[in-house]
C-alpha cells in the first residue's frame, strides 16, 4: 500500500514535469516575477488560462494626467500593445523590468508617477488588517475589564507582546522611555513578523514578498531613523555635533561630527539592507529549488526532472522551515537593533 | 512605498492609540493588583497568626486561672475542715478539762469530807481509847479492830 502510494506520487510528479517540458523556463523572470512586486495577483492557472486578481493601477502621466484602471488591461496586453499609452515592461527590460511604463507623444518610454495598488500594497494592507483584527479585540477586552481573568486568546496576545517587550525592548531602552517607544517597536516587530510569514504562504491572498522589497524596508528603516533622531535627547545630539574628542578633530574642519552624522545614516541603512537581503535570499533559494526541477527537466528530459523534483521538494520543505525561523529572527533583529539605537539616543549623561 | 507608508502609519497610529497602551496598561495594572493582593494576603496571614497566638495565650491563661481557682477552693475546703476539726477538738478538750476539773473538785470535796470523817473517827477512836485504859498491846489492837469493825459502815461510806 505504502509502496504503491509512493509510485503514484512519483508518477504524478513525472507527469507534471512532462507536461511542463514544452515550455522553456526563463529563470530570471520566473524568480523575480514571483519575488518582486506586480500589478496583478496571480492566483492559479486553469487549462492554460491565468486566473488573476486584478488590482487597480493608479498612475500620473506628465502629459495626460491621472489614470486609474484595472491592471487587467495592461497585464493581458500583447507584445507592442499599450493601454491608454501604458504597458508593463518585460522582466528583461534593462531600465524598468516589470514596471509600468508609458509611451509618450514623442514615442519615448518614460516611467509615470506610479501610485498603483500593487501586489505588495495588497500584502501590506492584508498584514495591516490582520494586525488590527488580531490585537484590537484584546485591547478592547483589556479596556473593558483589566482585572478579569484573561482568556486563552488574551494569554496568547500577552505572551507575544511581552516576549518582545521583556526580551527586546526593556533591556535596551531606559525604563521611563519604554511607554513612549514600545508601541512603535511592537508594531514594527509584528508587522515584519507577519509580513515575513505571510510571504512564505505560497497562495492567494498571501505570498507577496513584502519585506523582501527594498522600498518597504526603507520605510521601516526611515521610521527607526525618525524615532532615533527626532526624539533623540540633548546628550545624544551633543555626542554627534560636539563629541569629547581633541579639538582639532572637530574644529575648524568638523571631522568627527561628519563621521557621526554619517553613522546615524548607516545604522538604519544596515537595518534596511539586512531585512531586505535576508528575506529576498530565502525566497530566491526556494524559487531556485523550484526552478531547478524545470531546468533539469528541460535539459535531460522529464525523467530527470521528476527525479530532481523529489530532492527539490525535500529541500524546499527544509528551506521553508528555515524561512519560518528567519521570519522570526529578522523581525527580532530589526526590533532589537531599533530599540538599541533608540536606547542610545535616550541615554542620559552619567 | 507610498502604500507602505500609509498602511504602516495607520496601523502604527491605531495600535499606538488604542492597542498597545491598553494591553500594557492592563497587564501592568493586573501585575500590580496581583502583587498587592499577595502582600495583603501575607498581611492577613500574619494578622491571623497574631490572633491565633493571642487566642492560645488567653486560653492558657484561662486554664491556669481555672487550675488556680480549683486549687484555691480545695485549699479552702481543707482549711475549713481543719478549722472545724480544731474547733471540735478544742471543744472536746475543754469539755474534758471541765469534766476533769469537776471530778477533781468532787474528789477534793470527797477527800476533805473523808478527812473530816477520818479526823472525827480518829477523834472518836482516841476518845474511846482514852476512855479505856488498856495495858496490854494485844488488848489494844483488838480493841482498835473492834472499833474499826464497829465503824465499818462509816469507813466504807
Tab-separated table of C-alpha atoms in Angstrom:
chain	number	residue	atom	x	y	z
A	1	UNK	CA	0.000	0.000	0.000
A	2	UNK	CA	2.679	2.373	1.100
A	3	UNK	CA	4.836	1.400	-1.806
A	4	UNK	CA	2.067	1.902	-4.367
A	5	UNK	CA	1.278	5.328	-2.928
A	6	UNK	CA	4.892	6.250	-3.421
A	7	UNK	CA	4.690	5.067	-7.027
A	8	UNK	CA	1.590	7.137	-7.663
A	9	UNK	CA	3.224	10.269	-6.285
A	10	UNK	CA	6.300	9.625	-8.363
A	11	UNK	CA	4.207	9.148	-11.480
A	12	UNK	CA	2.260	12.309	-10.832
A	13	UNK	CA	5.483	14.223	-10.445
A	14	UNK	CA	6.817	12.771	-13.637
A	15	UNK	CA	3.617	13.693	-15.469
A	16	UNK	CA	3.822	17.202	-14.053
A	17	UNK	CA	7.393	17.564	-15.192
A	18	UNK	CA	6.500	16.108	-18.591
A	19	UNK	CA	3.556	18.409	-19.106
A	20	UNK	CA	5.716	21.451	-18.470
A	21	UNK	CA	8.564	20.227	-20.611
A	22	UNK	CA	7.442	22.037	-23.658
A	23	UNK	CA	7.809	25.458	-22.051
A	24	UNK	CA	11.308	26.734	-21.777
A	25	UNK	CA	11.646	28.466	-18.478
A	26	UNK	CA	13.031	31.950	-18.226
A	27	UNK	CA	14.530	31.521	-14.768
A	28	UNK	CA	15.254	35.159	-14.130
A	29	UNK	CA	11.760	36.389	-14.927
A	30	UNK	CA	10.306	33.368	-13.112
A	31	UNK	CA	12.145	34.172	-9.902
A	32	UNK	CA	11.914	37.944	-9.951
A	33	UNK	CA	8.353	37.831	-11.186
A	34	UNK	CA	7.468	35.980	-8.009
A	35	UNK	CA	9.729	37.680	-5.507
A	36	UNK	CA	9.259	41.167	-6.901
A	37	UNK	CA	6.273	43.423	-6.982
A	38	UNK	CA	3.483	43.032	-9.507
A	39	UNK	CA	0.375	44.722	-10.812
A	40	UNK	CA	-1.851	41.710	-10.626
A	41	UNK	CA	-2.203	38.871	-8.188
A	42	UNK	CA	-1.744	35.610	-9.964
A	43	UNK	CA	-3.900	33.008	-8.218
A	44	UNK	CA	-3.603	29.897	-10.361
A	45	UNK	CA	-3.737	28.594	-13.848
A	46	UNK	CA	-6.657	26.541	-15.081
A	47	UNK	CA	-6.420	24.906	-18.516
A	48	UNK	CA	-3.753	27.319	-19.666
A	49	UNK	CA	-5.739	30.373	-18.582
A	50	UNK	CA	-4.340	32.605	-15.891
A	51	UNK	CA	-6.685	33.255	-13.002
A	52	UNK	CA	-5.698	36.580	-11.540
A	53	UNK	CA	-6.980	39.100	-9.056
A	54	UNK	CA	-6.764	42.422	-10.813
A	55	UNK	CA	-5.501	45.306	-8.754
A	56	UNK	CA	-6.047	48.982	-9.539
A	57	UNK	CA	-3.394	50.823	-11.468
A	58	UNK	CA	-3.095	54.442	-10.448
A	59	UNK	CA	-0.604	56.456	-12.469
A	60	UNK	CA	0.037	60.078	-13.192
A	61	UNK	CA	1.370	60.900	-16.609
A	62	UNK	CA	3.069	64.218	-17.225
A	63	UNK	CA	1.145	64.612	-20.462
A	64	UNK	CA	-2.244	63.052	-19.861
A	65	UNK	CA	-2.708	63.430	-16.126
A	66	UNK	CA	-4.176	60.843	-13.779
A	67	UNK	CA	-5.123	57.375	-14.933
A	68	UNK	CA	-6.977	54.832	-12.832
A	69	UNK	CA	-7.799	51.478	-14.370
A	70	UNK	CA	-7.782	47.791	-13.601
A	71	UNK	CA	-4.473	46.051	-14.133
A	72	UNK	CA	-6.386	43.558	-16.287
A	73	UNK	CA	-5.956	45.941	-19.208
A	74	UNK	CA	-2.183	46.163	-19.009
A	75	UNK	CA	-1.469	42.611	-17.865
A	76	UNK	CA	-3.244	40.989	-20.782
A	77	UNK	CA	-1.632	43.185	-23.427
A	78	UNK	CA	0.165	41.510	-26.264
A	79	UNK	CA	3.657	42.442	-27.341
A	80	UNK	CA	3.726	46.014	-28.684
A	81	UNK	CA	0.260	46.979	-27.481
A	82	UNK	CA	-0.489	49.734	-24.979
A	83	UNK	CA	-3.496	50.668	-22.890
A	84	UNK	CA	-4.050	54.438	-22.557
A	85	UNK	CA	-0.411	54.737	-23.506
A	86	UNK	CA	0.732	52.391	-20.734
A	87	UNK	CA	2.189	48.928	-20.757
A	88	UNK	CA	4.210	46.769	-18.413
A	89	UNK	CA	7.841	46.431	-19.376
A	90	UNK	CA	9.033	42.813	-19.582
A	91	UNK	CA	11.354	41.408	-16.918
A	92	UNK	CA	14.129	41.522	-19.477
A	93	UNK	CA	13.821	45.286	-19.848
A	94	UNK	CA	17.118	46.793	-18.734
A	95	UNK	CA	15.677	50.033	-17.374
A	96	UNK	CA	12.300	49.284	-15.802
A	97	UNK	CA	11.941	45.495	-15.558
A	98	UNK	CA	8.376	44.538	-14.730
A	99	UNK	CA	7.305	48.126	-14.131
A	100	UNK	CA	4.513	50.157	-15.619
A	101	UNK	CA	5.866	52.403	-18.366
A	102	UNK	CA	4.330	54.975	-20.590
A	103	UNK	CA	4.896	55.711	-24.237
A	104	UNK	CA	4.652	59.473	-24.551
A	105	UNK	CA	3.815	61.617	-27.553
A	106	UNK	CA	7.352	61.534	-28.852
A	107	UNK	CA	7.401	57.734	-28.740
A	108	UNK	CA	9.803	57.732	-25.761
A	109	UNK	CA	9.406	55.248	-22.980
A	110	UNK	CA	9.066	57.005	-19.645
A	111	UNK	CA	8.104	55.974	-16.159
A	112	UNK	CA	4.944	57.678	-14.919
A	113	UNK	CA	4.374	58.664	-11.319
A	114	UNK	CA	3.134	55.289	-10.174
A	115	UNK	CA	0.719	55.004	-7.250
A	116	UNK	CA	-0.642	51.632	-8.278
A	117	UNK	CA	-2.110	49.418	-5.618
A	118	UNK	CA	0.320	46.617	-6.348
A	119	UNK	CA	0.635	43.111	-5.005
A	120	UNK	CA	2.891	44.348	-2.238
A	121	UNK	CA	0.464	47.106	-1.332
A	122	UNK	CA	-2.188	44.416	-1.155
A	123	UNK	CA	0.086	42.321	1.048
A	124	UNK	CA	0.817	45.301	3.283
A	125	UNK	CA	-2.845	46.072	3.800
A	126	UNK	CA	-3.561	42.405	4.397
A	127	UNK	CA	-0.982	42.364	7.168
A	128	UNK	CA	-2.257	45.696	8.497
A	129	UNK	CA	-5.805	44.388	8.587
A	130	UNK	CA	-4.674	41.163	10.177
A	131	UNK	CA	-2.738	43.008	12.867
A	132	UNK	CA	-5.680	45.214	13.706
A	133	UNK	CA	-8.028	42.241	13.790
A	134	UNK	CA	-5.522	40.306	15.872
A	135	UNK	CA	-4.602	42.858	18.519
A	136	UNK	CA	-7.530	45.229	18.811
A	137	UNK	CA	-10.050	42.741	20.271
A	138	UNK	CA	-7.566	42.018	23.038
A	139	UNK	CA	-7.088	45.724	23.695
A	140	UNK	CA	-10.847	46.130	23.800
A	141	UNK	CA	-11.192	43.304	26.299
A	142	UNK	CA	-8.479	44.790	28.466
A	143	UNK	CA	-10.098	48.183	28.301
A	144	UNK	CA	-13.470	46.748	29.311
A	145	UNK	CA	-12.192	44.921	32.353
A	146	UNK	CA	-8.473	44.951	33.071
A	147	UNK	CA	-8.873	42.769	36.174
A	148	UNK	CA	-10.812	39.947	34.511
A	149	UNK	CA	-9.184	36.559	34.192
A	150	UNK	CA	-7.514	36.657	30.776
A	151	UNK	CA	-8.933	34.351	28.143
A	152	UNK	CA	-6.697	31.992	26.182
A	153	UNK	CA	-6.665	34.492	23.345
A	154	UNK	CA	-5.618	37.270	25.679
A	155	UNK	CA	-2.967	34.997	27.117
A	156	UNK	CA	-1.552	34.480	23.648
A	157	UNK	CA	-1.543	38.222	22.953
A	158	UNK	CA	0.106	38.866	26.295
A	159	UNK	CA	2.703	36.220	25.638
A	160	UNK	CA	3.508	37.645	22.208
A	161	UNK	CA	3.573	41.224	23.454
A	162	UNK	CA	5.698	40.564	26.499
A	163	UNK	CA	8.036	38.293	24.585
A	164	UNK	CA	9.034	41.407	22.629
A	165	UNK	CA	8.637	43.868	25.488
A	166	UNK	CA	10.674	41.973	28.055
A	167	UNK	CA	13.041	40.272	25.660
A	168	UNK	CA	13.896	43.085	23.294
A	169	UNK	CA	12.596	46.499	24.269
A	170	UNK	CA	13.021	46.744	28.040
A	171	UNK	CA	16.689	45.691	28.130
A	172	UNK	CA	17.673	48.383	25.599
A	173	UNK	CA	15.577	51.428	26.431
A	174	UNK	CA	15.617	53.406	29.702
A	175	UNK	CA	12.642	52.316	31.785
A	176	UNK	CA	10.923	55.703	31.796
A	177	UNK	CA	11.026	55.850	27.997
A	178	UNK	CA	9.571	52.393	27.362
A	179	UNK	CA	5.910	53.531	27.171
A	180	UNK	CA	6.900	56.154	24.620
A	181	UNK	CA	8.732	53.864	22.198
A	182	UNK	CA	7.227	50.440	22.877
A	183	UNK	CA	4.184	50.971	20.606
A	184	UNK	CA	6.393	51.701	17.609
A	185	UNK	CA	8.770	48.838	18.303
A	186	UNK	CA	5.965	46.362	18.932
A	187	UNK	CA	4.199	47.431	15.754
A	188	UNK	CA	7.396	47.105	13.752
A	189	UNK	CA	8.130	43.686	15.190
A	190	UNK	CA	4.738	42.220	14.437
A	191	UNK	CA	4.497	43.967	11.097
A	192	UNK	CA	7.773	42.444	9.932
A	193	UNK	CA	6.996	39.097	11.511
A	194	UNK	CA	3.579	38.758	9.904
A	195	UNK	CA	4.831	40.100	6.565
A	196	UNK	CA	7.601	37.510	6.592
A	197	UNK	CA	5.244	34.697	7.500
A	198	UNK	CA	2.543	35.735	5.042
A	199	UNK	CA	5.210	35.956	2.364
A	200	UNK	CA	6.009	32.295	2.924
A	201	UNK	CA	2.455	31.137	2.322
A	202	UNK	CA	2.518	30.454	-1.411
A	203	UNK	CA	-1.125	31.057	-2.377
A	204	UNK	CA	-3.594	33.887	-2.679
A	205	UNK	CA	-4.138	36.151	-0.757
A	206	UNK	CA	-0.716	35.657	0.831
A	207	UNK	CA	2.585	35.207	-0.833
A	208	UNK	CA	3.507	38.790	-1.609
A	209	UNK	CA	7.132	39.184	-0.736
A	210	UNK	CA	6.644	42.409	1.197
A	211	UNK	CA	9.711	42.539	3.417
A	212	UNK	CA	11.955	41.282	0.648
A	213	UNK	CA	11.389	44.579	-1.066
A	214	UNK	CA	13.812	47.418	-0.645
A	215	UNK	CA	11.247	50.213	-0.656
A	216	UNK	CA	9.339	48.595	2.222
A	217	UNK	CA	12.390	48.040	4.377
A	218	UNK	CA	13.396	51.596	3.502
A	219	UNK	CA	10.179	52.911	5.029
A	220	UNK	CA	10.701	50.806	8.144
A	221	UNK	CA	14.315	51.951	8.474
A	222	UNK	CA	13.187	55.522	7.936
A	223	UNK	CA	10.712	55.175	10.791
A	224	UNK	CA	13.519	53.983	13.039
A	225	UNK	CA	15.702	56.846	11.816
A	226	UNK	CA	12.961	59.323	12.745
A	227	UNK	CA	12.388	57.649	16.112
A	228	UNK	CA	16.107	57.783	16.888
A	229	UNK	CA	16.954	61.253	15.663
A	230	UNK	CA	13.786	63.268	16.135
A	231	UNK	CA	13.238	62.012	19.682
A	232	UNK	CA	16.949	61.904	20.500
A	233	UNK	CA	17.822	63.915	23.599
A	234	UNK	CA	20.361	66.711	24.089
A	235	UNK	CA	23.105	64.367	25.185
A	236	UNK	CA	22.728	62.329	22.007
A	237	UNK	CA	22.985	65.369	19.781
A	238	UNK	CA	25.921	66.718	21.724
A	239	UNK	CA	27.703	63.417	21.186
A	240	UNK	CA	27.148	63.818	17.443
A	241	UNK	CA	27.822	67.512	16.970
A	242	UNK	CA	30.407	68.133	19.675
A	243	UNK	CA	31.857	64.811	20.831
A	244	UNK	CA	34.518	64.523	23.535
A	245	UNK	CA	37.477	64.332	21.208
A	246	UNK	CA	40.551	66.575	20.759
A	247	UNK	CA	39.615	69.951	19.366
A	248	UNK	CA	41.426	69.570	16.046
A	249	UNK	CA	39.073	66.709	15.169
A	250	UNK	CA	36.029	68.947	15.294
A	251	UNK	CA	37.376	72.428	14.541
A	252	UNK	CA	37.883	74.065	12.072
A	253	UNK	CA	37.002	71.025	9.937
A	254	UNK	CA	34.141	69.193	11.740
A	255	UNK	CA	35.579	65.763	11.013
A	256	UNK	CA	34.036	63.852	13.896
A	257	UNK	CA	30.584	65.455	13.578
A	258	UNK	CA	30.545	64.473	9.910
A	259	UNK	CA	31.523	60.914	10.723
A	260	UNK	CA	28.904	60.760	13.467
A	261	UNK	CA	26.234	62.167	11.204
A	262	UNK	CA	27.060	59.604	8.547
A	263	UNK	CA	26.927	56.876	11.162
A	264	UNK	CA	23.383	57.885	12.077
A	265	UNK	CA	22.528	57.185	8.447
A	266	UNK	CA	24.450	53.944	8.155
A	267	UNK	CA	22.605	52.392	11.090
A	268	UNK	CA	19.142	52.465	9.515
A	269	UNK	CA	20.748	51.697	6.167
A	270	UNK	CA	22.144	48.482	7.600
A	271	UNK	CA	18.721	47.694	9.038
A	272	UNK	CA	17.150	48.230	5.655
A	273	UNK	CA	19.631	46.054	3.751
A	274	UNK	CA	19.730	43.280	6.335
A	275	UNK	CA	15.996	42.673	6.392
A	276	UNK	CA	15.620	43.014	2.634
A	277	UNK	CA	18.540	40.747	1.793
A	278	UNK	CA	17.653	38.019	4.254
A	279	UNK	CA	14.056	37.720	3.189
A	280	UNK	CA	14.736	38.057	-0.516
A	281	UNK	CA	17.532	35.490	-0.330
A	282	UNK	CA	15.240	32.984	1.344
A	283	UNK	CA	12.572	33.471	-1.299
A	284	UNK	CA	15.086	33.227	-4.115
A	285	UNK	CA	16.516	29.991	-2.743
A	286	UNK	CA	13.038	28.460	-2.590
A	287	UNK	CA	12.252	29.698	-6.085
A	288	UNK	CA	15.563	28.397	-7.433
A	289	UNK	CA	14.894	24.975	-5.957
A	290	UNK	CA	11.537	25.073	-7.683
A	291	UNK	CA	13.076	26.240	-10.959
A	292	UNK	CA	15.718	23.544	-10.720
A	293	UNK	CA	13.077	20.911	-11.474
A	294	UNK	CA	12.219	22.574	-14.769
A	295	UNK	CA	15.773	23.453	-15.666
A	296	UNK	CA	16.951	19.873	-15.238
A	297	UNK	CA	13.718	18.599	-16.785
A	298	UNK	CA	14.367	20.811	-19.803
A	299	UNK	CA	17.981	19.751	-20.102
A	300	UNK	CA	17.788	15.999	-19.531
A	301	UNK	CA	14.142	15.193	-20.134
A	302	UNK	CA	11.084	14.633	-17.999
A	303	UNK	CA	12.510	11.639	-16.143
A	304	UNK	CA	15.421	13.531	-14.706
A	305	UNK	CA	13.127	16.462	-13.925
A	306	UNK	CA	10.839	14.151	-12.000
A	307	UNK	CA	13.740	12.688	-10.093
A	308	UNK	CA	15.017	16.146	-9.281
A	309	UNK	CA	11.593	17.194	-8.078
A	310	UNK	CA	11.795	14.704	-5.208
A	311	UNK	CA	15.058	16.151	-3.973
A	312	UNK	CA	13.913	19.685	-4.711
A	313	UNK	CA	10.696	19.335	-2.778
A	314	UNK	CA	12.515	17.962	0.242
A	315	UNK	CA	14.931	20.863	0.043
A	316	UNK	CA	12.051	23.301	-0.338
A	317	UNK	CA	10.325	21.933	2.738
A	318	UNK	CA	13.560	22.335	4.628
A	319	UNK	CA	14.092	25.861	3.296
A	320	UNK	CA	10.537	26.882	4.123
A	321	UNK	CA	11.004	25.628	7.673
A	322	UNK	CA	14.249	27.578	7.846
A	323	UNK	CA	12.488	30.641	6.461
A	324	UNK	CA	9.898	30.418	9.244
A	325	UNK	CA	12.806	30.683	11.646
A	326	UNK	CA	14.324	33.517	9.641
A	327	UNK	CA	10.962	35.296	9.616
A	328	UNK	CA	11.108	35.461	13.384
A	329	UNK	CA	14.828	36.138	13.660
A	330	UNK	CA	14.775	39.024	11.209
A	331	UNK	CA	11.802	40.661	12.924
A	332	UNK	CA	13.631	40.159	16.206
A	333	UNK	CA	16.899	41.576	14.912
A	334	UNK	CA	15.255	44.596	13.323
A	335	UNK	CA	13.348	45.375	16.514
A	336	UNK	CA	16.332	44.733	18.746
A	337	UNK	CA	18.669	46.963	16.748
A	338	UNK	CA	15.983	49.649	16.502
A	339	UNK	CA	15.495	49.590	20.246
A	340	UNK	CA	19.249	49.681	20.851
A	341	UNK	CA	19.575	52.722	18.575
A	342	UNK	CA	16.621	54.389	20.272
A	343	UNK	CA	18.034	53.462	23.661
A	344	UNK	CA	21.360	55.040	22.714
A	345	UNK	CA	19.614	58.238	21.693
A	346	UNK	CA	17.825	58.316	25.058
A	347	UNK	CA	20.895	57.804	27.218
A	348	UNK	CA	21.420	60.433	29.881
A	349	UNK	CA	24.853	61.614	30.957
A	350	UNK	CA	26.190	59.651	33.877
B	1	UNK	CA	6.345	52.674	-0.981
B	2	UNK	CA	3.597	55.212	-0.518
B	3	UNK	CA	1.098	52.484	0.241
B	4	UNK	CA	3.585	51.035	2.680
B	5	UNK	CA	3.967	54.388	4.401
B	6	UNK	CA	0.202	54.882	4.555
B	7	UNK	CA	-0.599	51.357	5.712
B	8	UNK	CA	2.164	51.148	8.252
B	9	UNK	CA	1.485	54.582	9.721
B	10	UNK	CA	-2.251	53.854	10.002
B	11	UNK	CA	-1.567	50.619	11.856
B	12	UNK	CA	1.080	52.291	13.985
B	13	UNK	CA	-1.276	55.123	14.831
B	14	UNK	CA	-4.247	52.896	15.677
B	15	UNK	CA	-2.247	50.408	17.689
B	16	UNK	CA	-0.305	53.141	19.476
B	17	UNK	CA	-3.557	54.876	20.397
B	18	UNK	CA	-5.877	52.014	21.311
B	19	UNK	CA	-3.800	48.860	21.068
B	20	UNK	CA	-0.535	48.551	22.927
B	21	UNK	CA	-1.154	51.028	25.765
B	22	UNK	CA	-4.342	49.147	26.682
B	23	UNK	CA	-2.615	45.775	26.686
B	24	UNK	CA	0.478	47.004	28.520
B	25	UNK	CA	-1.531	49.131	30.923
B	26	UNK	CA	-3.926	46.331	31.769
B	27	UNK	CA	-1.153	43.797	32.252
B	28	UNK	CA	0.818	46.205	34.441
B	29	UNK	CA	-2.314	47.010	36.395
B	30	UNK	CA	-3.066	43.345	36.846
B	31	UNK	CA	0.500	42.598	37.883
B	32	UNK	CA	0.258	45.424	40.412
B	33	UNK	CA	-3.055	44.092	41.607
B	34	UNK	CA	-1.663	40.577	41.978
B	35	UNK	CA	1.397	41.721	43.899
B	36	UNK	CA	-0.759	43.965	46.076
B	37	UNK	CA	-3.102	41.066	46.732
B	38	UNK	CA	-0.180	38.839	47.641
B	39	UNK	CA	1.078	41.432	50.112
B	40	UNK	CA	-2.421	41.838	51.526
B	41	UNK	CA	-2.783	38.078	51.839
B	42	UNK	CA	0.565	37.900	53.610
B	43	UNK	CA	-0.525	40.665	55.960
B	44	UNK	CA	-3.833	38.948	56.624
B	45	UNK	CA	-1.964	35.719	57.306
B	46	UNK	CA	0.329	37.482	59.735
B	47	UNK	CA	-2.631	39.119	61.438
B	48	UNK	CA	-4.351	35.756	61.673
B	49	UNK	CA	-1.231	34.231	63.181
B	50	UNK	CA	-1.198	37.054	65.740
B	51	UNK	CA	-4.829	36.436	66.586
B	52	UNK	CA	-4.128	32.730	66.831
B	53	UNK	CA	-1.272	33.383	69.240
B	54	UNK	CA	-3.407	35.737	71.335
B	55	UNK	CA	-6.146	33.147	71.433
B	56	UNK	CA	-3.756	30.441	72.570
B	57	UNK	CA	-2.339	32.767	75.212
B	58	UNK	CA	-5.777	33.675	76.502
B	59	UNK	CA	-6.731	30.019	76.578
B	60	UNK	CA	-3.608	29.114	78.527
B	61	UNK	CA	-4.220	31.958	80.956
B	62	UNK	CA	-7.774	30.854	81.439
B	63	UNK	CA	-6.712	27.295	82.084
B	64	UNK	CA	-4.143	28.443	84.614
B	65	UNK	CA	-6.825	30.547	86.290
B	66	UNK	CA	-9.124	27.561	86.375
B	67	UNK	CA	-6.469	25.405	87.966
B	68	UNK	CA	-5.705	28.172	90.426
B	69	UNK	CA	-9.358	28.531	91.406
B	70	UNK	CA	-9.757	24.803	91.859
B	71	UNK	CA	-6.590	24.630	93.943
B	72	UNK	CA	-7.683	27.583	95.999
B	73	UNK	CA	-11.091	26.095	96.677
B	74	UNK	CA	-9.516	22.791	97.620
B	75	UNK	CA	-7.192	24.660	99.928
B	76	UNK	CA	-10.121	26.497	101.381
B	77	UNK	CA	-12.024	23.283	101.886
B	78	UNK	CA	-9.102	21.702	103.653
B	79	UNK	CA	-8.714	24.781	105.749
B	80	UNK	CA	-12.361	24.794	106.644
B	81	UNK	CA	-12.314	21.151	107.545
B	82	UNK	CA	-9.156	21.700	109.556
B	83	UNK	CA	-10.724	24.617	111.338
B	84	UNK	CA	-13.864	22.702	112.078
B	85	UNK	CA	-11.835	19.789	113.329
B	86	UNK	CA	-9.694	22.043	115.512
B	87	UNK	CA	-12.744	23.730	116.878
B	88	UNK	CA	-14.321	20.391	117.664
B	89	UNK	CA	-11.147	19.213	119.273
B	90	UNK	CA	-10.849	22.355	121.345
B	91	UNK	CA	-14.464	21.979	122.402
B	92	UNK	CA	-13.895	18.396	123.349
B	93	UNK	CA	-10.725	19.220	125.204
B	94	UNK	CA	-12.492	21.985	127.013
B	95	UNK	CA	-15.277	19.626	127.934
B	96	UNK	CA	-12.798	17.040	129.110
B	97	UNK	CA	-10.912	19.680	131.068
B	98	UNK	CA	-14.146	20.868	132.649
B	99	UNK	CA	-15.064	17.372	133.497
B	100	UNK	CA	-11.643	16.765	134.948
B	101	UNK	CA	-11.870	19.927	136.964
B	102	UNK	CA	-15.265	18.899	138.267
B	103	UNK	CA	-14.016	15.458	139.085
B	104	UNK	CA	-11.036	16.953	140.834
B	105	UNK	CA	-13.265	19.265	142.751
B	106	UNK	CA	-15.519	16.427	143.730
B	107	UNK	CA	-12.547	14.342	144.639
B	108	UNK	CA	-11.175	17.123	146.740
B	109	UNK	CA	-14.534	17.568	148.291
B	110	UNK	CA	-14.755	13.857	148.963
B	111	UNK	CA	-11.226	13.923	150.258
B	112	UNK	CA	-11.934	16.772	152.587
B	113	UNK	CA	-15.127	15.020	153.713
B	114	UNK	CA	-13.192	11.833	154.200
B	115	UNK	CA	-10.545	13.740	156.040
B	116	UNK	CA	-13.111	15.254	158.258
B	117	UNK	CA	-14.628	11.795	158.749
B	118	UNK	CA	-11.210	10.266	159.422
B	119	UNK	CA	-10.492	13.053	161.792
B	120	UNK	CA	-13.777	12.605	163.626
B	121	UNK	CA	-13.230	8.809	163.559
B	122	UNK	CA	-9.755	9.203	164.886
B	123	UNK	CA	-11.027	11.531	167.497
B	124	UNK	CA	-13.726	9.005	168.375
B	125	UNK	CA	-11.164	6.209	168.481
B	126	UNK	CA	-8.864	8.285	170.561
B	127	UNK	CA	-11.791	9.134	172.815
B	128	UNK	CA	-12.670	5.512	173.169
B	129	UNK	CA	-9.017	4.619	173.786
B	130	UNK	CA	-8.658	7.248	176.311
B	131	UNK	CA	-11.838	6.072	177.932
B	132	UNK	CA	-10.500	2.564	178.246
B	133	UNK	CA	-7.199	2.286	179.920
B	134	UNK	CA	-5.680	-0.566	178.413
B	135	UNK	CA	-2.461	-2.099	179.374
B	136	UNK	CA	-1.585	-4.653	177.026
B	137	UNK	CA	-0.910	-4.219	173.449
B	138	UNK	CA	-2.972	-7.126	172.281
B	139	UNK	CA	-5.947	-5.932	174.023
B	140	UNK	CA	-5.322	-2.506	172.492
B	141	UNK	CA	-5.081	-3.677	168.923
B	142	UNK	CA	-8.097	-5.916	169.455
B	143	UNK	CA	-9.895	-3.020	170.679
B	144	UNK	CA	-8.880	-0.861	167.703
B	145	UNK	CA	-10.060	-3.559	165.446
B	146	UNK	CA	-13.299	-3.795	167.284
B	147	UNK	CA	-13.740	-0.126	166.966
B	148	UNK	CA	-12.892	-0.280	163.297
B	149	UNK	CA	-15.397	-3.113	162.951
B	150	UNK	CA	-17.884	-1.040	164.701
B	151	UNK	CA	-17.287	1.838	162.463
B	152	UNK	CA	-17.147	-0.305	159.360
B	153	UNK	CA	-20.121	1.306	157.705
B	154	UNK	CA	-18.652	4.746	158.295
B	155	UNK	CA	-15.297	3.906	156.736
B	156	UNK	CA	-16.920	2.314	153.793
B	157	UNK	CA	-19.061	5.270	153.284
